[in-house]
Coordinates of C-alpha atoms in Angstrom, one line a residue:
X1046 CA -28.5 -1.5 -21.9
X1047 CA -27.2 -4.6 -20.2
X1048 CA -24.1 -4.5 -18.0
X1049 CA -22.7 -7.7 -16.6
X1050 CA -20.7 -7.6 -13.3
X1051 CA -17.6 -9.7 -13.4
X1052 CA -16.2 -10.1 -9.9
X1053 CA -12.6 -11.2 -9.4
X1054 CA -9.6 -11.1 -7.2
X1055 CA -8.0 -7.7 -7.6
X1056 CA -4.4 -6.8 -6.8
X1057 CA -2.9 -3.5 -6.1
X1058 CA -2.2 -1.1 -8.9
X1059 CA 1.2 -1.2 -10.6
X1060 CA 1.7 -4.9 -9.9
X1061 CA 0.1 -7.1 -12.5
X1062 CA 1.4 -9.5 -15.1
X1063 CA 1.3 -8.7 -18.8
X1064 CA -1.9 -10.2 -20.3
X1065 CA -2.2 -11.9 -23.7
X1066 CA -4.9 -9.6 -25.2
X1067 CA -7.0 -9.8 -28.3
X1068 CA -7.2 -6.0 -28.4
X1069 CA -3.5 -5.5 -28.4
X1070 CA -3.0 -2.2 -30.2
X1071 CA -4.4 0.6 -32.3
X1072 CA -4.0 0.8 -36.1
X1073 CA -1.4 3.1 -37.5
X1074 CA -4.1 5.6 -38.5
X1075 CA -5.2 6.2 -35.0
X1076 CA -4.1 8.7 -32.4
X1077 CA -2.9 11.9 -34.1
X1078 CA -5.6 11.8 -36.7
X1079 CA -8.0 9.3 -38.2
X1080 CA -11.8 9.1 -37.9
X1081 CA -13.3 11.7 -35.6
X1082 CA -16.0 9.2 -34.7
X1083 CA -13.5 6.6 -33.5
X1084 CA -11.8 6.9 -30.0
X1085 CA -8.6 5.1 -29.1
X1086 CA -8.6 4.1 -25.4
X1087 CA -5.4 3.0 -23.7
X1088 CA -5.7 1.5 -20.2
X1089 CA -3.7 -0.5 -17.7
X1090 CA -4.8 -3.8 -16.2
X1091 CA -5.9 -3.7 -12.6
X1092 CA -7.1 -7.3 -12.5
X1093 CA -7.9 -10.3 -14.6
X1094 CA -11.3 -8.7 -15.2
X1095 CA -10.2 -5.3 -16.4
X1096 CA -10.5 -5.9 -20.1
X1097 CA -14.0 -7.4 -19.8
X1098 CA -15.1 -4.5 -17.7
X1099 CA -14.0 -2.0 -20.3
X1100 CA -15.5 -4.0 -23.1
X1101 CA -18.8 -3.9 -21.1
X1102 CA -18.6 -0.1 -20.8
X1103 CA -17.8 0.2 -24.5
X1104 CA -20.7 -2.0 -25.6
X1105 CA -23.1 0.2 -23.6
X1106 CA -21.6 3.4 -24.9
X1107 CA -21.7 2.3 -28.5
X1108 CA -25.3 1.1 -28.1
X1109 CA -26.2 4.7 -27.0
X1110 CA -23.9 6.3 -29.6
X1111 CA -24.0 4.0 -32.6
X1112 CA -22.0 6.6 -34.7
X1113 CA -19.0 6.4 -32.4
X1114 CA -16.7 3.4 -32.0
X1115 CA -14.1 2.8 -29.3
X1116 CA -10.8 0.9 -29.9
X1117 CA -9.5 -0.6 -26.6
X1118 CA -5.9 -1.4 -25.8
X1119 CA -5.0 -3.0 -22.5
X1120 CA -1.4 -3.0 -21.2
X1121 CA 0.2 -4.0 -18.0
X1122 CA 1.3 -1.3 -15.6
X1123 CA 4.9 -2.4 -16.2
X1124 CA 4.5 -1.6 -19.9
X1125 CA 2.1 1.3 -19.9
X1126 CA 4.7 4.1 -19.6
X1127 CA 6.9 2.8 -22.4
X1128 CA 3.8 2.2 -24.6
X1129 CA 2.4 5.7 -24.3
X1130 CA 5.8 7.3 -24.6
X1131 CA 6.4 5.5 -27.9
X1132 CA 2.9 6.5 -29.1
X1133 CA 3.4 10.1 -28.2
X1134 CA 6.8 10.4 -29.8
X1135 CA 5.4 8.8 -32.9
X1136 CA 2.5 11.2 -33.1
X1137 CA 0.1 8.4 -32.4
X1138 CA -1.1 9.3 -28.9
X1139 CA -4.3 7.6 -27.7
X1140 CA -7.4 9.8 -27.5
X1141 CA -8.0 8.7 -23.9
X1142 CA -5.6 7.1 -21.5
X1143 CA -6.0 5.7 -18.0
X1144 CA -2.8 6.3 -16.0
X1145 CA -1.2 8.0 -13.0
X1146 CA 1.1 11.0 -13.6
X1147 CA -0.2 13.5 -16.1
X1148 CA 1.6 16.7 -15.4
X1149 CA 4.3 16.1 -17.9
X1150 CA 1.8 15.7 -20.7
X1151 CA 0.0 18.8 -19.6
X1152 CA 3.3 20.8 -19.5
X1153 CA 3.8 19.8 -23.2
X1154 CA 0.3 21.0 -24.1
X1155 CA -0.8 17.5 -25.1
X1156 CA -4.0 17.3 -23.0
X1157 CA -7.4 18.8 -23.1
X1158 CA -8.4 20.6 -19.9
X1159 CA -11.2 18.6 -18.3
X1160 CA -13.6 21.5 -18.7
X1161 CA -13.3 21.1 -22.5
X1162 CA -14.3 17.4 -22.6
X1163 CA -16.9 17.0 -19.8
X1164 CA -20.3 18.5 -19.0
X1165 CA -20.8 20.7 -16.0
X1166 CA -22.7 17.9 -14.3
X1167 CA -19.9 15.4 -14.6
X1168 CA -17.3 17.8 -13.3
X1169 CA -19.4 18.9 -10.4
X1170 CA -19.7 15.3 -9.1
X1171 CA -15.9 14.8 -8.5
X1172 CA -14.9 15.1 -4.8
X1173 CA -13.0 18.3 -4.2
X1174 CA -9.8 16.7 -2.8
X1175 CA -9.5 14.7 -6.0
X1176 CA -10.0 17.7 -8.2
X1177 CA -7.1 19.4 -6.5
X1178 CA -4.8 16.5 -7.1
X1179 CA -5.9 16.3 -10.7
X1180 CA -5.0 19.9 -11.5
X1181 CA -2.0 21.8 -12.6
X1182 CA -2.4 25.3 -11.2
X1183 CA -6.0 26.2 -11.6
X1184 CA -6.6 23.9 -14.6
X1185 CA -7.8 20.3 -14.1
X1186 CA -6.3 17.9 -16.7
X1187 CA -7.0 14.6 -15.0
X1188 CA -10.4 12.9 -14.5
X1189 CA -10.1 11.1 -11.2
X1190 CA -10.9 7.4 -11.9
X1191 CA -10.1 5.3 -8.9
X1192 CA -9.4 6.2 -5.3
X1193 CA -7.5 4.1 -2.9
X1194 CA -6.5 4.9 0.7
X1195 CA -4.3 2.8 3.0
X1196 CA -5.1 1.3 6.4
X1197 CA -3.2 -1.1 8.7
X1198 CA -4.5 -4.7 8.4
X1199 CA -3.7 -6.7 11.6
X1200 CA -3.8 -10.5 12.2
X1201 CA -5.8 -10.6 15.5
X1202 CA -4.6 -14.1 16.3
X1203 CA -0.9 -13.3 16.0
X1204 CA -1.3 -10.1 18.0
X1205 CA -3.0 -12.0 20.8
X1206 CA -0.3 -14.7 20.8
X1207 CA 2.3 -12.0 21.1
X1208 CA 0.4 -10.2 23.9
X1209 CA 0.3 -6.9 22.1
X1210 CA -2.5 -4.5 20.9
X1211 CA -2.9 -3.0 17.5
X1212 CA -0.3 -0.2 17.3
X1213 CA -1.0 3.5 16.9
X1214 CA 2.5 4.9 17.0
X1215 CA 5.9 3.9 15.4
X1216 CA 7.2 2.8 18.8
X1217 CA 4.2 0.5 19.3
X1218 CA 4.6 -0.9 15.8
X1219 CA 8.2 -1.7 16.4
X1220 CA 7.4 -3.4 19.7
X1221 CA 4.5 -5.4 18.2
X1222 CA 6.6 -6.5 15.2
X1223 CA 9.4 -7.7 17.5
X1224 CA 7.0 -9.5 19.7
X1225 CA 5.5 -11.4 16.8
X1226 CA 8.9 -12.3 15.4
X1227 CA 9.9 -13.5 18.9
X1228 CA 7.2 -16.1 18.8
X1229 CA 9.4 -18.1 16.5
X1230 CA 6.6 -19.4 14.4
X1231 CA 7.6 -20.9 11.0
X1232 CA 7.8 -18.3 8.2
X1233 CA 5.8 -15.9 10.3
X1234 CA 6.8 -12.3 10.8
X1235 CA 5.7 -9.1 12.5
X1236 CA 5.4 -6.1 10.2
X1237 CA 5.4 -6.5 6.4
X1238 CA 7.7 -3.9 5.0
X1239 CA 7.6 -3.9 1.2
X1240 CA 10.5 -1.8 -0.1
X1241 CA 10.9 -3.7 -3.4
X1242 CA 10.3 -1.9 -6.7
X1243 CA 6.6 -2.5 -7.0
X1244 CA 5.4 0.2 -4.6
X1245 CA 8.4 1.4 -2.6
X1246 CA 7.2 5.0 -3.1
X1247 CA 3.9 4.1 -1.3
X1248 CA 5.5 2.5 1.7
X1249 CA 8.0 5.4 1.9
X1250 CA 5.1 7.9 1.8
X1251 CA 3.3 6.1 4.6
X1252 CA 6.4 6.6 6.8
X1253 CA 7.5 10.0 5.6
X1254 CA 4.1 11.7 5.7
X1255 CA 3.2 9.8 8.9
X1256 CA 6.2 11.4 10.6
X1257 CA 5.3 15.0 9.6
X1258 CA 7.4 14.9 6.4
X1259 CA 6.6 15.6 2.8
X1260 CA 7.2 14.6 -0.8
X1261 CA 6.9 18.2 -1.8
X1262 CA 4.3 19.9 -3.9
X1263 CA 3.5 21.0 -7.5
X1264 CA 6.4 23.5 -7.4
X1265 CA 9.2 21.5 -5.7
X1266 CA 10.0 17.9 -4.8
X1267 CA 11.4 17.7 -1.3
X1268 CA 12.7 14.3 -0.2
X1269 CA 16.0 15.2 1.6
X1270 CA 14.5 16.8 4.7
X1271 CA 15.1 16.3 8.4
X1272 CA 11.6 14.9 8.9
X1273 CA 12.0 12.4 6.1
X1274 CA 15.4 11.4 7.5
X1275 CA 13.9 10.6 10.8
X1276 CA 11.3 8.4 9.1
X1277 CA 13.9 6.6 6.9
X1278 CA 16.0 6.0 10.0
X1279 CA 13.1 4.4 11.8
X1280 CA 12.3 2.2 8.8
X1281 CA 15.8 0.9 9.0
X1282 CA 15.4 0.4 12.7
X1283 CA 12.4 -1.8 12.0
X1284 CA 14.7 -4.1 10.0
X1285 CA 17.7 -3.9 12.2
X1286 CA 15.7 -4.8 15.4
X1287 CA 14.0 -7.8 13.7
X1288 CA 10.4 -6.5 13.5
X1289 CA 9.9 -7.3 9.8
X1290 CA 10.2 -10.1 7.2
X1291 CA 13.6 -11.0 5.8
X1292 CA 14.9 -9.2 2.7
X1293 CA 12.5 -6.3 3.1
X1294 CA 14.5 -4.3 0.5
X1295 CA 13.6 -6.7 -2.3
X1296 CA 10.0 -7.6 -1.2
X1297 CA 7.1 -6.4 -3.2
X1298 CA 3.7 -5.5 -1.7
X1299 CA 1.5 -7.9 -3.7
X1300 CA 3.2 -11.1 -2.7
X1301 CA 3.6 -9.8 0.8
X1302 CA -0.1 -9.2 1.1
X1303 CA -0.6 -12.8 0.0
X1304 CA 1.6 -13.9 2.9
X1305 CA -0.6 -11.8 5.2
X1306 CA -3.7 -13.4 3.8
X1307 CA -2.2 -16.8 4.5
X1308 CA -1.9 -15.8 8.1
X1309 CA 1.9 -15.4 8.3
X1310 CA 2.3 -11.7 8.6
X1311 CA 1.1 -9.8 11.7
X1312 CA 0.6 -6.4 10.3
X1313 CA 0.7 -4.8 6.8
X1314 CA -0.6 -1.7 5.1
X1315 CA -3.4 -2.7 2.8
X1316 CA -5.8 -1.4 0.2
X1317 CA -9.5 -1.7 -0.4
X1318 CA -9.0 -4.6 -2.8
X1319 CA -7.2 -6.5 0.1
X1320 CA -10.7 -7.0 1.7
X1321 CA -11.9 -8.9 -1.4
X1322 CA -8.7 -10.9 -1.7
X1323 CA -9.1 -12.1 1.9
X1324 CA -12.7 -13.1 1.2
X1325 CA -11.6 -15.0 -1.9
X1326 CA -8.5 -16.7 -0.5
X1327 CA -8.8 -17.1 3.2
X1328 CA -12.3 -16.0 4.5
X1329 CA -11.6 -17.5 7.9
X1330 CA -8.7 -15.1 8.6
X1331 CA -9.3 -13.2 11.8
X1332 CA -8.2 -9.7 11.0
X1333 CA -9.0 -6.1 11.7
X1334 CA -8.4 -2.8 9.9
X1335 CA -7.1 0.0 12.0
X1336 CA -5.6 3.5 11.3
X1337 CA -2.0 3.7 10.1
X1338 CA 0.5 4.0 13.0
X1339 CA 2.3 7.4 12.9
X1340 CA 5.1 8.9 14.7
X1341 CA 2.8 10.5 17.3
X1342 CA -0.4 8.6 16.8
X1343 CA -2.2 11.3 14.8
X1344 CA -4.5 9.9 12.1
X1345 CA -3.2 9.9 8.6
X1346 CA -3.8 8.0 5.3
X1347 CA -2.1 8.0 2.0
X1348 CA -4.5 8.7 -0.8
X1349 CA -3.9 7.4 -4.4
X1350 CA -5.9 8.4 -7.4
X1351 CA -5.4 7.2 -11.0
X1352 CA -6.8 9.3 -13.8
X1353 CA -8.3 9.4 -17.2
X1354 CA -6.8 12.0 -19.5
X1355 CA -7.7 13.1 -23.0
X1356 CA -5.0 13.9 -25.6
X1357 CA -5.8 16.8 -28.0
X1358 CA -4.0 15.2 -31.0
X1359 CA -5.6 16.9 -34.1
X1360 CA -8.5 18.3 -32.0
X1361 CA -11.2 16.6 -34.1
X1362 CA -12.4 14.2 -31.5
X1363 CA -13.4 16.5 -28.7
X1364 CA -17.2 15.9 -29.1
X1365 CA -16.8 12.1 -29.1
X1366 CA -14.5 12.2 -26.1
X1367 CA -16.9 14.3 -24.2
X1368 CA -19.8 11.9 -24.9
X1369 CA -17.7 9.0 -23.7
X1370 CA -16.6 10.7 -20.4
X1371 CA -20.1 11.8 -19.6
X1372 CA -21.5 8.3 -20.3
X1373 CA -18.7 6.6 -18.2
X1374 CA -19.2 8.8 -15.2
X1375 CA -22.9 8.2 -14.9
X1376 CA -23.5 6.5 -11.5
X1377 CA -24.9 3.3 -13.1
X1378 CA -21.8 2.8 -15.2
X1379 CA -19.0 4.2 -13.1
X1380 CA -19.9 2.8 -9.7
X1381 CA -20.2 -0.7 -11.1
X1382 CA -16.8 -0.4 -12.8
X1383 CA -14.9 1.0 -9.8
X1384 CA -16.4 -1.3 -7.2
X1385 CA -15.9 -4.4 -9.4
X1386 CA -12.3 -3.6 -9.6
X1387 CA -12.3 -3.3 -5.8
X1388 CA -11.5 0.4 -5.4
X1389 CA -13.2 3.5 -4.1
X1390 CA -15.2 6.0 -6.2
X1391 CA -13.9 9.6 -6.7
X1392 CA -17.4 11.0 -7.2
X1393 CA -19.8 12.4 -4.6
X1394 CA -22.6 10.2 -6.0
X1395 CA -20.4 7.1 -5.8
X1396 CA -19.4 7.8 -2.3
X1397 CA -23.0 8.2 -1.3
X1398 CA -24.0 4.9 -2.8
X1399 CA -21.3 3.0 -0.9
X1400 CA -21.5 4.9 2.4
X1401 CA -23.2 2.1 4.2
X1402 CA -20.8 -0.7 3.1
X1403 CA -19.0 -1.7 6.3
X1404 CA -16.0 -3.2 4.4
X1405 CA -15.3 0.2 2.8
X1406 CA -16.2 2.5 5.6
X1407 CA -12.7 2.8 7.1
X1408 CA -11.3 3.7 3.7
X1409 CA -14.2 6.1 2.7
X1410 CA -14.0 7.9 6.1
X1411 CA -10.3 8.5 5.6
X1412 CA -10.5 10.0 2.1
X1413 CA -11.4 13.6 2.9
X1414 CA -8.1 14.0 4.9
X1415 CA -5.9 11.8 2.7
X1416 CA -2.5 13.2 1.6
X1417 CA -1.5 12.5 -2.0
X1418 CA 1.7 12.2 -4.1
X1419 CA 2.8 15.5 -5.7
X1420 CA 1.9 14.0 -9.1
X1421 CA 1.2 17.4 -10.6
X1422 CA 4.9 18.2 -10.4
X1423 CA 6.6 17.3 -13.7
X1424 CA 9.5 15.7 -11.7
X1425 CA 7.3 13.3 -9.9
X1426 CA 7.7 10.5 -12.4
X1427 CA 11.5 10.6 -11.9
X1428 CA 11.0 10.7 -8.1
X1429 CA 8.7 7.8 -8.2
X1430 CA 11.3 5.8 -10.2
X1431 CA 14.0 6.8 -7.8
X1432 CA 12.1 5.5 -4.8
X1433 CA 11.5 2.2 -6.6
X1434 CA 15.1 1.6 -7.4
X1435 CA 16.8 3.1 -4.4
X1436 CA 14.8 3.1 -1.1
X1437 CA 15.2 -0.6 -0.7
X1438 CA 18.8 0.0 0.3
X1439 CA 17.6 1.1 3.7
X1440 CA 16.9 -2.5 4.5
X1441 CA 20.4 -3.5 3.3
X1442 CA 22.1 -1.2 5.7
X1443 CA 22.9 1.9 3.6
X1444 CA 23.1 5.2 5.5
X1445 CA 19.6 6.7 5.4
X1446 CA 21.0 10.2 4.7
X1447 CA 22.9 8.9 1.6
X1448 CA 19.7 7.2 0.4
X1449 CA 17.7 10.4 0.6
X1450 CA 20.4 12.4 -1.0
X1451 CA 20.5 10.1 -3.9
X1452 CA 16.7 10.0 -4.4
X1453 CA 16.6 13.8 -4.3
X1454 CA 19.4 14.1 -6.9
X1455 CA 17.5 11.7 -9.2
X1456 CA 14.4 13.7 -8.7
X1457 CA 16.1 17.0 -9.5
X1458 CA 17.6 15.6 -12.7
X1459 CA 14.0 14.9 -13.9

């Protein structure tokens, strides 16, 4: 089979514009019934090339399995939750979905356990840390699709002009951010602090977990804690002492990373796709990637994994779904898909293939010790939404304790 590689600029998950798509939806007969040899696949867009990548996968799969067809629907991350909620409520759930949180669907008995829709060989290839974050109790419901860890990107020129080294602790980060801002360069700022709605939960996790705090676990969400309060207070201190860009509470990560790429931000937490973006947009940028600064300088990274999941619906597509998953996770197909999108593989074989890539080494090395969101907790979706709508108030002067109390309350409400 022939598989084309379509390279493109990739942006962080959960921050892409809605695309005008030819495959814009499933027929009314799909989802909770229909042809057992037809699979409905609902996915979000990670990049301008996402649809073409999936179409490439589907073409190869259908060539090897001519009796099975795959119907593709691509949505923006902004729309994905509403789309799948409407489908599930209408009894028209997709057969396979690519998304983030899955625990709520599992709690409602809507998903196949992974053991029922994959071969032993496919399951054995997933890295253990991702299996744990894809499971509810002892049952794995999510198939880890993409991995992403964070690291601090620093503009070497700006750090040199400010006379500072790459920071390893919060105090050093504060000092470096203030020193860069003090240069007085036009539209140039120290630390990029994105507390806007796009990924406020990620920036918060970097600070909370880096200060010894927590988001909780599968049993209980824990936001309002002394450790998290200390981190939230320091985040506000970064703004108050002029170490960040203006209006941090309303700034999203994707446009702020673009400002870094342009050379006007000294330091920002970045993702694996950020490397490709720099190569595409400003290959002459003098930058380095260093570990995330933490309260005491101890190494830490935030791990993020999106998943594939299979809805049971009428239970008549289990064999077709299994064949699709086993095909997709073969190294030839999967590694091409995940690296073209600019992310890291969640499989052992994929990690081995990319182990010698110097651009990805810092991210791959961090994955085994990465900490993850508690996305197996059914209340995580509500918590995630609360961060996105509320934590930006830290940059607007609201009392950090009040912010954490409000987020905790929204999380507890579910």
